[in-house]
Every structure is written in C-alpha cells, then in structure tokens.
CSV table of C-alpha atoms in Angstrom, one decimal:
chain,number,residue,atom,x,y,z
A,134,UNK,CA,134.5,141.5,109.5
A,135,UNK,CA,136.9,139.1,107.8
A,136,UNK,CA,139.8,138.2,110.1
A,137,UNK,CA,143.3,137.6,108.7
A,138,UNK,CA,145.4,135.3,110.8
A,139,UNK,CA,147.9,132.5,110.7
A,140,UNK,CA,146.9,128.9,110.0
A,141,UNK,CA,148.7,125.6,109.2
A,142,UNK,CA,147.4,124.7,105.8
A,143,UNK,CA,147.9,121.2,104.3
A,144,UNK,CA,148.0,121.7,100.5
A,145,UNK,CA,148.5,118.0,99.6
A,146,UNK,CA,149.0,114.6,101.2
A,147,UNK,CA,152.4,113.5,102.5
A,148,UNK,CA,153.7,117.1,102.6
A,149,UNK,CA,154.6,119.3,105.6
A,150,UNK,CA,152.1,121.8,106.9
A,151,UNK,CA,152.5,125.3,105.5
A,152,UNK,CA,152.1,128.3,107.8
A,153,UNK,CA,150.0,130.7,105.8
A,154,UNK,CA,148.0,133.9,106.2
A,155,UNK,CA,144.3,132.9,105.8
A,156,UNK,CA,141.1,134.9,105.7
A,157,UNK,CA,138.4,133.7,108.1
A,158,UNK,CA,134.9,134.8,107.1
A,159,UNK,CA,132.4,136.0,109.7
A,160,UNK,CA,130.1,133.4,111.1
A,161,UNK,CA,126.8,132.8,109.2
A,162,UNK,CA,123.5,131.9,110.8
A,163,UNK,CA,123.9,129.5,113.7
A,164,UNK,CA,127.7,129.7,113.5
A,165,UNK,CA,130.3,130.8,116.0
A,166,UNK,CA,133.8,132.2,115.3
A,167,UNK,CA,136.4,131.1,117.9
A,168,UNK,CA,139.8,132.4,118.7
A,169,UNK,CA,141.8,129.1,119.2
A,170,UNK,CA,144.2,129.4,122.1
A,171,UNK,CA,145.4,125.8,122.4
A,172,UNK,CA,145.1,122.7,120.1
A,173,UNK,CA,146.4,119.1,120.5
A,174,UNK,CA,147.9,117.0,117.7
A,175,UNK,CA,146.1,113.7,117.3
A,176,UNK,CA,146.9,110.7,115.2
A,177,UNK,CA,143.6,111.2,113.3
A,178,UNK,CA,145.1,114.4,111.9
A,179,UNK,CA,148.1,112.5,110.7
A,180,UNK,CA,145.9,109.9,109.1
A,181,UNK,CA,144.8,112.6,106.7
A,182,UNK,CA,148.4,113.6,106.0
A,183,UNK,CA,149.3,109.9,105.1
A,184,UNK,CA,146.1,109.2,103.2
A,185,UNK,CA,144.8,106.6,105.7
A,186,UNK,CA,141.8,109.0,106.2
A,187,UNK,CA,140.6,110.4,102.9
A,188,UNK,CA,139.8,114.1,102.8
A,189,UNK,CA,139.9,116.8,100.1
A,190,UNK,CA,142.8,119.3,99.9
A,191,UNK,CA,143.7,122.0,100.6
A,192,UNK,CA,142.5,121.6,104.2
A,193,UNK,CA,143.0,123.0,107.7
A,194,UNK,CA,143.2,120.1,110.1
A,195,UNK,CA,142.9,119.9,113.9
A,196,UNK,CA,140.0,118.9,116.0
A,197,UNK,CA,141.2,118.9,119.7
A,198,UNK,CA,141.2,122.4,121.0
A,199,UNK,CA,139.9,125.1,123.3
A,200,UNK,CA,139.4,128.8,122.7
A,201,UNK,CA,137.3,131.9,123.2
A,202,UNK,CA,134.2,133.0,121.2
A,203,UNK,CA,135.1,136.0,119.1
A,204,UNK,CA,131.7,136.6,117.4
A,205,UNK,CA,128.4,134.8,116.8
A,206,UNK,CA,126.2,134.6,113.7
A,207,UNK,CA,122.5,135.3,113.5
A,208,UNK,CA,120.2,133.2,115.6
A,209,UNK,CA,122.9,132.1,118.1
A,210,UNK,CA,121.6,132.6,121.6
A,211,UNK,CA,123.6,130.2,123.7
A,212,UNK,CA,127.1,131.8,123.1
A,213,UNK,CA,128.4,135.3,123.4
A,214,UNK,CA,131.8,136.9,122.7
A,215,UNK,CA,134.2,136.1,125.5
A,216,UNK,CA,132.8,132.6,126.4
A,217,UNK,CA,135.4,129.9,126.9
A,218,UNK,CA,134.6,127.0,124.6
A,219,UNK,CA,135.7,123.6,123.3
A,220,UNK,CA,134.9,122.8,119.6
A,221,UNK,CA,133.2,119.4,119.1
A,222,UNK,CA,134.2,117.2,116.2
A,223,UNK,CA,131.1,115.1,117.1
A,224,UNK,CA,128.2,117.6,117.2
A,225,UNK,CA,125.1,117.2,119.2
A,226,UNK,CA,122.1,118.6,117.3
A,227,UNK,CA,119.6,117.2,119.9
A,228,UNK,CA,117.1,116.2,117.1
A,229,UNK,CA,118.5,113.2,115.2
A,230,UNK,CA,117.9,109.5,116.1
A,231,UNK,CA,121.3,109.1,117.8
A,232,UNK,CA,120.9,112.4,119.8
A,233,UNK,CA,117.5,111.4,121.0
A,234,UNK,CA,118.6,107.8,121.9
A,235,UNK,CA,120.1,107.2,125.4
A,236,UNK,CA,122.3,104.6,123.7
A,237,UNK,CA,123.9,106.8,121.0
A,238,UNK,CA,126.2,109.7,120.6
A,239,UNK,CA,127.2,109.8,116.9
A,240,UNK,CA,125.0,112.8,115.8
A,241,UNK,CA,123.9,112.5,112.2
A,242,UNK,CA,125.0,116.1,111.6
A,243,UNK,CA,128.6,115.1,112.0
A,244,UNK,CA,131.0,115.9,109.2
A,245,UNK,CA,131.5,112.3,108.1
A,246,UNK,CA,127.8,111.9,107.6
A,247,UNK,CA,127.6,115.1,105.6
A,248,UNK,CA,130.4,113.9,103.4
A,249,UNK,CA,131.9,117.0,104.9
A,250,UNK,CA,134.9,119.2,104.8
A,251,UNK,CA,132.6,122.2,104.2
A,252,UNK,CA,130.1,124.0,106.5
A,253,UNK,CA,126.5,122.9,106.4
A,254,UNK,CA,125.6,125.3,103.6
A,255,UNK,CA,128.2,123.7,101.4
A,256,UNK,CA,130.7,126.5,101.5
A,257,UNK,CA,133.9,127.2,103.4
A,258,UNK,CA,134.8,130.0,105.8
A,259,UNK,CA,138.6,129.9,104.9
A,260,UNK,CA,140.4,131.3,102.0
A,261,UNK,CA,144.2,131.5,101.3
A,262,UNK,CA,145.9,133.0,98.3
A,263,UNK,CA,142.4,133.3,96.7
A,264,UNK,CA,141.7,129.6,97.1
A,265,UNK,CA,138.9,128.0,99.1
A,266,UNK,CA,140.3,125.9,102.0
A,267,UNK,CA,138.4,122.9,103.3
A,268,UNK,CA,137.3,122.4,106.9
A,269,UNK,CA,138.0,119.3,108.9
A,270,UNK,CA,135.4,117.5,111.1
A,271,UNK,CA,133.5,120.7,111.5
A,272,UNK,CA,136.3,122.1,113.7
A,273,UNK,CA,139.6,123.0,111.9
A,274,UNK,CA,141.7,124.0,114.9
A,275,UNK,CA,145.2,124.4,113.4
A,276,UNK,CA,144.4,128.1,112.9
A,277,UNK,CA,144.3,131.2,115.1
A,278,UNK,CA,140.6,131.6,114.3
A,279,UNK,CA,138.0,129.1,113.1
A,280,UNK,CA,134.2,129.0,112.4
A,281,UNK,CA,132.1,126.2,113.7
A,282,UNK,CA,128.3,125.4,113.8
A,283,UNK,CA,126.7,126.1,117.1
A,284,UNK,CA,125.9,122.4,117.5
A,285,UNK,CA,129.6,121.7,117.4
A,286,UNK,CA,130.7,123.8,120.4
A,287,UNK,CA,130.4,123.5,124.2
A,288,UNK,CA,130.6,126.3,126.7
A,289,UNK,CA,132.9,125.5,129.6
A,290,UNK,CA,133.9,126.9,133.0
A,291,UNK,CA,135.5,130.3,132.5
A,292,UNK,CA,138.2,129.4,135.0
A,293,UNK,CA,139.4,126.3,133.1
A,294,UNK,CA,143.0,126.4,131.8
A,295,UNK,CA,142.5,126.2,128.1
A,296,UNK,CA,146.0,124.8,127.4
A,297,UNK,CA,145.0,121.7,129.5
A,298,UNK,CA,141.3,121.2,128.9
A,299,UNK,CA,141.8,121.3,125.1
A,300,UNK,CA,142.5,117.5,125.5
A,301,UNK,CA,138.9,117.0,126.6
A,302,UNK,CA,138.0,117.9,122.9
A,303,UNK,CA,139.3,114.6,121.8
A,304,UNK,CA,142.1,112.4,123.2
A,305,UNK,CA,141.3,112.3,126.9
A,306,UNK,CA,137.5,112.0,126.5
A,307,UNK,CA,137.8,109.4,123.7
A,308,UNK,CA,139.9,107.1,125.9
A,309,UNK,CA,138.4,107.7,129.3
A,310,UNK,CA,134.9,107.3,127.9
A,311,UNK,CA,135.7,104.1,126.0
A,312,UNK,CA,136.3,102.5,129.4
A,313,UNK,CA,133.6,104.2,131.4
A,314,UNK,CA,130.8,104.7,128.8
A,315,UNK,CA,131.3,102.2,126.0
A,316,UNK,CA,132.7,99.2,127.8
A,317,UNK,CA,131.2,100.2,131.2
A,318,UNK,CA,134.2,98.5,133.0
A,319,UNK,CA,133.2,97.2,136.4
A,320,UNK,CA,135.1,97.2,139.7
A,321,UNK,CA,137.4,94.2,140.0
A,322,UNK,CA,137.5,93.4,136.2
A,323,UNK,CA,140.6,92.8,134.1
A,324,UNK,CA,141.5,95.0,131.1
A,325,UNK,CA,144.0,95.1,128.3
A,326,UNK,CA,144.9,98.3,126.5
A,327,UNK,CA,146.7,98.1,123.1
A,328,UNK,CA,148.5,101.3,122.3
A,329,UNK,CA,149.8,103.8,124.9
A,330,UNK,CA,149.5,107.2,123.2
A,331,UNK,CA,147.4,109.9,124.7
A,332,UNK,CA,144.2,108.1,124.0
A,333,UNK,CA,145.5,104.7,125.3
A,334,UNK,CA,146.7,106.3,128.5
A,335,UNK,CA,143.3,107.9,128.9
A,336,UNK,CA,141.7,104.4,128.6
A,337,UNK,CA,144.1,103.3,131.4
A,338,UNK,CA,142.8,106.2,133.5
A,339,UNK,CA,139.2,105.3,132.7
A,340,UNK,CA,139.8,101.6,133.7
A,341,UNK,CA,141.4,102.7,136.9
A,342,UNK,CA,138.6,105.1,137.7
A,343,UNK,CA,136.1,102.3,137.1
A,344,UNK,CA,137.9,100.2,139.7
A,345,UNK,CA,139.5,97.5,137.4
A,346,UNK,CA,141.8,95.2,139.4
A,347,UNK,CA,144.2,94.5,136.6
A,348,UNK,CA,145.1,96.8,133.7
A,349,UNK,CA,147.5,95.3,131.2
A,350,UNK,CA,149.2,97.9,129.0
A,351,UNK,CA,150.5,96.6,125.6
A,352,UNK,CA,152.8,98.6,123.3
A,353,UNK,CA,155.9,97.9,121.1
A,354,UNK,CA,157.5,101.0,122.6
A,355,UNK,CA,158.7,100.2,126.1
A,356,UNK,CA,159.4,103.9,126.7
A,357,UNK,CA,155.7,104.4,127.2
A,358,UNK,CA,155.5,102.0,130.2
A,359,UNK,CA,156.6,104.3,133.0
A,360,UNK,CA,153.8,106.7,132.3
A,361,UNK,CA,151.2,103.9,131.9
A,362,UNK,CA,152.1,102.6,135.3
A,363,UNK,CA,152.0,106.1,136.8
A,364,UNK,CA,148.4,106.4,135.4
A,365,UNK,CA,147.2,103.0,136.7
A,366,UNK,CA,148.5,100.1,134.6
A,367,UNK,CA,149.3,97.1,136.7
A,368,UNK,CA,151.3,95.2,134.0
A,369,UNK,CA,153.1,96.4,130.9
A,370,UNK,CA,153.8,94.0,128.0
A,371,UNK,CA,155.9,94.5,124.9
A,372,UNK,CA,154.8,92.0,122.1
A,373,UNK,CA,158.4,92.1,120.8
A,374,UNK,CA,159.6,90.3,124.0
A,375,UNK,CA,157.7,87.1,123.2
A,376,UNK,CA,157.9,84.4,120.6
A,377,UNK,CA,154.2,83.5,120.7
A,378,UNK,CA,151.2,85.7,119.7
A,379,UNK,CA,150.5,88.4,122.2
A,380,UNK,CA,146.8,87.3,122.7
A,381,UNK,CA,148.1,83.9,123.9
A,382,UNK,CA,150.4,85.7,126.4
A,383,UNK,CA,147.5,87.7,127.8
A,384,UNK,CA,145.3,84.6,128.1
A,385,UNK,CA,148.1,82.9,130.1
A,386,UNK,CA,148.6,86.0,132.3
A,387,UNK,CA,144.9,86.2,133.2
A,388,UNK,CA,143.7,82.5,133.1
A,389,UNK,CA,141.0,82.9,130.5
A,390,UNK,CA,141.6,86.2,128.9
A,391,UNK,CA,140.6,89.7,130.0
A,392,UNK,CA,137.1,91.0,130.7
A,393,UNK,CA,137.6,94.1,128.5
A,394,UNK,CA,140.2,94.9,125.8
A,395,UNK,CA,140.7,98.2,124.0
A,396,UNK,CA,142.4,98.7,120.6
A,397,UNK,CA,143.7,102.2,120.6
A,398,UNK,CA,146.0,102.2,117.6
A,399,UNK,CA,143.9,101.9,114.5
A,400,UNK,CA,145.4,98.7,112.9
A,401,UNK,CA,143.3,95.8,111.7
A,402,UNK,CA,145.7,93.2,113.0
A,403,UNK,CA,145.7,94.5,116.6
A,404,UNK,CA,141.9,94.8,116.4
A,405,UNK,CA,141.6,91.1,115.9
A,406,UNK,CA,144.3,90.4,118.5
A,407,UNK,CA,142.5,92.5,121.1
A,408,UNK,CA,139.3,90.6,120.4
A,409,UNK,CA,141.1,87.3,120.7
A,410,UNK,CA,142.6,88.1,124.2
A,411,UNK,CA,139.1,88.6,125.7
A,412,UNK,CA,137.4,86.0,127.9
A,413,UNK,CA,135.8,83.6,125.3
A,414,UNK,CA,132.2,83.8,126.7
A,415,UNK,CA,131.6,87.3,128.1
A,416,UNK,CA,134.7,89.3,127.1
A,417,UNK,CA,134.2,92.7,125.4
A,418,UNK,CA,136.5,94.1,122.8
A,419,UNK,CA,136.3,97.8,122.0
A,420,UNK,CA,137.7,99.5,118.9
A,421,UNK,CA,138.9,103.0,119.8
A,422,UNK,CA,141.6,103.7,117.1
A,423,UNK,CA,140.4,105.0,113.7
A,424,UNK,CA,140.4,102.1,111.2
A,425,UNK,CA,142.5,102.8,108.1
A,426,UNK,CA,140.5,103.6,104.9
A,427,UNK,CA,139.6,100.7,102.7
A,428,UNK,CA,141.0,97.9,104.8
A,429,UNK,CA,139.0,94.8,105.8
A,430,UNK,CA,139.3,92.3,108.7
A,431,UNK,CA,139.2,88.6,108.4
A,432,UNK,CA,138.7,86.6,111.6
A,433,UNK,CA,137.4,83.3,112.9
A,434,UNK,CA,133.6,83.8,113.7
A,435,UNK,CA,134.0,81.3,116.5
A,436,UNK,CA,135.6,84.2,118.4
A,437,UNK,CA,132.2,85.8,118.6
A,438,UNK,CA,130.0,82.7,118.5
A,439,UNK,CA,131.1,81.7,122.0
A,440,UNK,CA,129.7,85.0,123.4
A,441,UNK,CA,132.3,87.7,123.1
A,442,UNK,CA,131.1,91.2,122.1
A,443,UNK,CA,132.9,93.5,119.7
A,444,UNK,CA,132.1,97.2,119.9
A,445,UNK,CA,133.2,100.5,118.5
A,446,UNK,CA,133.5,103.7,120.4
A,447,UNK,CA,133.4,107.2,118.9
A,448,UNK,CA,134.4,110.1,121.2
A,449,UNK,CA,134.2,107.7,124.1
A,450,UNK,CA,130.5,107.3,123.8
A,451,UNK,CA,129.9,110.8,125.3
A,452,UNK,CA,127.1,113.0,124.1
A,453,UNK,CA,129.4,115.9,123.3
A,454,UNK,CA,127.5,119.1,124.2
A,455,UNK,CA,126.2,117.6,127.4
A,456,UNK,CA,129.4,115.8,128.6
A,457,UNK,CA,132.3,118.1,127.7
A,458,UNK,CA,131.3,120.8,130.2
A,459,UNK,CA,130.8,118.1,132.9
A,460,UNK,CA,134.2,116.6,132.1
A,461,UNK,CA,135.8,120.1,132.4
A,462,UNK,CA,134.1,120.5,135.8
A,463,UNK,CA,135.4,117.1,136.9
A,464,UNK,CA,138.9,118.2,135.8
A,465,UNK,CA,138.5,121.4,137.9
A,466,UNK,CA,137.4,119.2,140.8
A,467,UNK,CA,140.5,117.1,140.4
A,468,UNK,CA,138.7,113.9,139.5
A,469,UNK,CA,141.4,113.2,136.9
A,470,UNK,CA,144.7,114.6,135.7
A,471,UNK,CA,145.7,115.9,132.3
A,472,UNK,CA,149.3,117.0,132.8
A,473,UNK,CA,150.9,113.6,132.2
A,474,UNK,CA,149.3,113.5,128.7
A,475,UNK,CA,151.0,116.8,127.7
A,476,UNK,CA,154.6,115.9,126.6
A,477,UNK,CA,155.5,119.1,124.6
A,478,UNK,CA,154.2,122.6,124.2
A,479,UNK,CA,155.1,124.3,120.9
A,480,UNK,CA,154.0,127.5,119.0
A,481,UNK,CA,151.8,127.0,115.9
A,482,UNK,CA,154.8,127.8,113.6
A,483,UNK,CA,156.5,124.6,114.9
A,484,UNK,CA,153.5,122.3,114.0
A,485,UNK,CA,155.7,120.1,111.7
A,486,UNK,CA,158.0,119.4,114.7
A,487,UNK,CA,155.0,118.4,116.7
A,488,UNK,CA,154.0,115.9,114.0
A,489,UNK,CA,157.5,114.5,113.9
A,490,UNK,CA,157.4,113.9,117.7
A,491,UNK,CA,154.0,112.1,117.2
A,492,UNK,CA,155.4,109.9,114.5
A,493,UNK,CA,158.5,108.9,116.5
A,494,UNK,CA,156.4,108.0,119.5
A,495,UNK,CA,157.8,110.8,121.6
C-alpha cells in the first residue's frame, strides 16, 4: 500500500522547508519502510539548503533518526514490522572492500558513491503533487514514513527511547567515534576540539571516555562553554579573545601542541589551524566536519613532514550495522549520556524554527 503522510520537502536551495503531503511507495526487494518517530537536525542537512553540499531538488533531507519498521520488501529476513530501528546514512553491505577491511567503514554502497539521491534501482519512493522527490543519503528522515535499503538500517533494543537514541544515527556516534575509533585517543593525552555543536560535544565525551588528561574546547560562541565543561572539557578558549592565531595559543597552553585535534565545523581555515596546533612530530589532526563543496586547502607541507598525521573520519569510523546496536546498548547501560545534546524538541511542522535555532548557535 502507498502511505500518504506529512514530510518536510525542500523544493529549492536557500528556501524554507515546505510541509507537504507526500506519497510513500511500498518497499521493493531488500527494502524496509520505517515510521520515523524522532529525527535530529544536523549541519549536514543545512549544507544542502545553502548549497555547500550539492544535491538535486526537490529532496527530503534528514539522516539522524529512529523509528519502527512498518513493512518489509521481498527478501528481507532480518527485520519485521514492529522492530525498533535506526536508519544508517553509511550502510554496511558486508561485501565491499571497506566492509571486509578491519580498517574501513565507508561502505561503497553509500549514497555518495552511487551519485545518489535515488534508491539503488535508480528510482524514488517519494512523490508529491505528482512530482518525484529525491532521497538523501539513503535515509530521508524529515518525513513520517521513509523507505531505506536493508543494508542502511540497524535493529536496536526495543526498550530504547527513540527520541534520545536517534542521535546515535549521526551526531553522537560521529563525534564519539572520531575520538575513540579514528584517533584512538590514549589515557593521559591532550586534545583540542574545534566547534562545540552536538558533534563537537560528542568528541569531548569521547576524549573523556578515552581518559584524556586535558581537553581544550575551542569555539567563537562562549555560550557553548558551560555544556562543554559539563561533558568533560578542561579548558575553553574563544579565538576572539586573542590577538594571535589560535594555534599559537594552544601550543603555548600545552608546551608543544596537543596530541590530538578535531575539526568539527567543516571550514578549510579551521582544518589547517587544527593541524597546526598538533604536536609537530606525532600529533594527529582529525577532520570531522563536512568540507564545503569545491573548496581547496593550501598549507605548508612542513606541517606534515615533521611527522604529524592528518586523518578524516566518517560516521566516527564505526561499521554502522555492527556498531549502532552496541552503542544503543551502551547508552541503555549508562556508559554515556545523550540528554545534554538535546536542546529543543519540536514537532515536524516547526522544522524551519529548528533550522533557525541551528543557524543562530542555539
């Protein structure tokens, strides 16, 4: 059966979302239709609105969510209606080179690799006013119902509160894993975290969980500092308070620079700054924020020649299908908190207000 429901459709760039009635087609072979109960707003969604991430329109955005399986397509054996699930914007097919490698997590079936915005058969499951609507990252969660491929969904503990664990679908896992999985922060190390949104705060939590002795939180919005300290930051630094470049300030604070730095904004200038504040011989810089489309970085190669490493991290380095259920179990066992990351709770009809809150740093 086709389901008619509400969705937030983005018809063109730099315009507000439009709440529309959409038709959601039944799942095809190896697909799952999910009733979305909670979704987070992530800066990556806003990057599509502003054009920093290029996607075709019209589109249903959203990629950080939790919900309940409504129906399954032919050949789906690992899910049944009623299962609590988290959609995965990085799938895990279990067969490609990255999935088979212990080092990798960026499945080649991901939407970026497919040149995506459609399902794997090249069609869409959404229509609105007779028009085909594009999917986003294989998830599209700004809708009451969505259809995803079975490799892009994880079954979770049925007791988990969906309005909290939806954050494990992107923001929390991305930041927490950047520290624990990608950087592999060791006990006693020093860390710097640039950008204190939900993902940056999750990096702070990951550094603390790893036993870092010093976690320096960097943001131009000092309103973010109280929460950063609550979650484990030992120092908070606002670059606007200094005359000199912030990497010099961090090097002075730590003697020779930090062991690990994390850029959690998605700006090329802060990416180079985060690299420069690392210890010159064995420091590791990790890029966590999504880089803006079409921009290039120019930097002094001596920064790397002396031994520093520069790494990227997608979805915190977690293999999605394997790790998401475990992270939910860890949350249920109180290994980490999610409440401080939730600042507002709004109905879908107020999604534009939610994006305004994101853009104003609230």
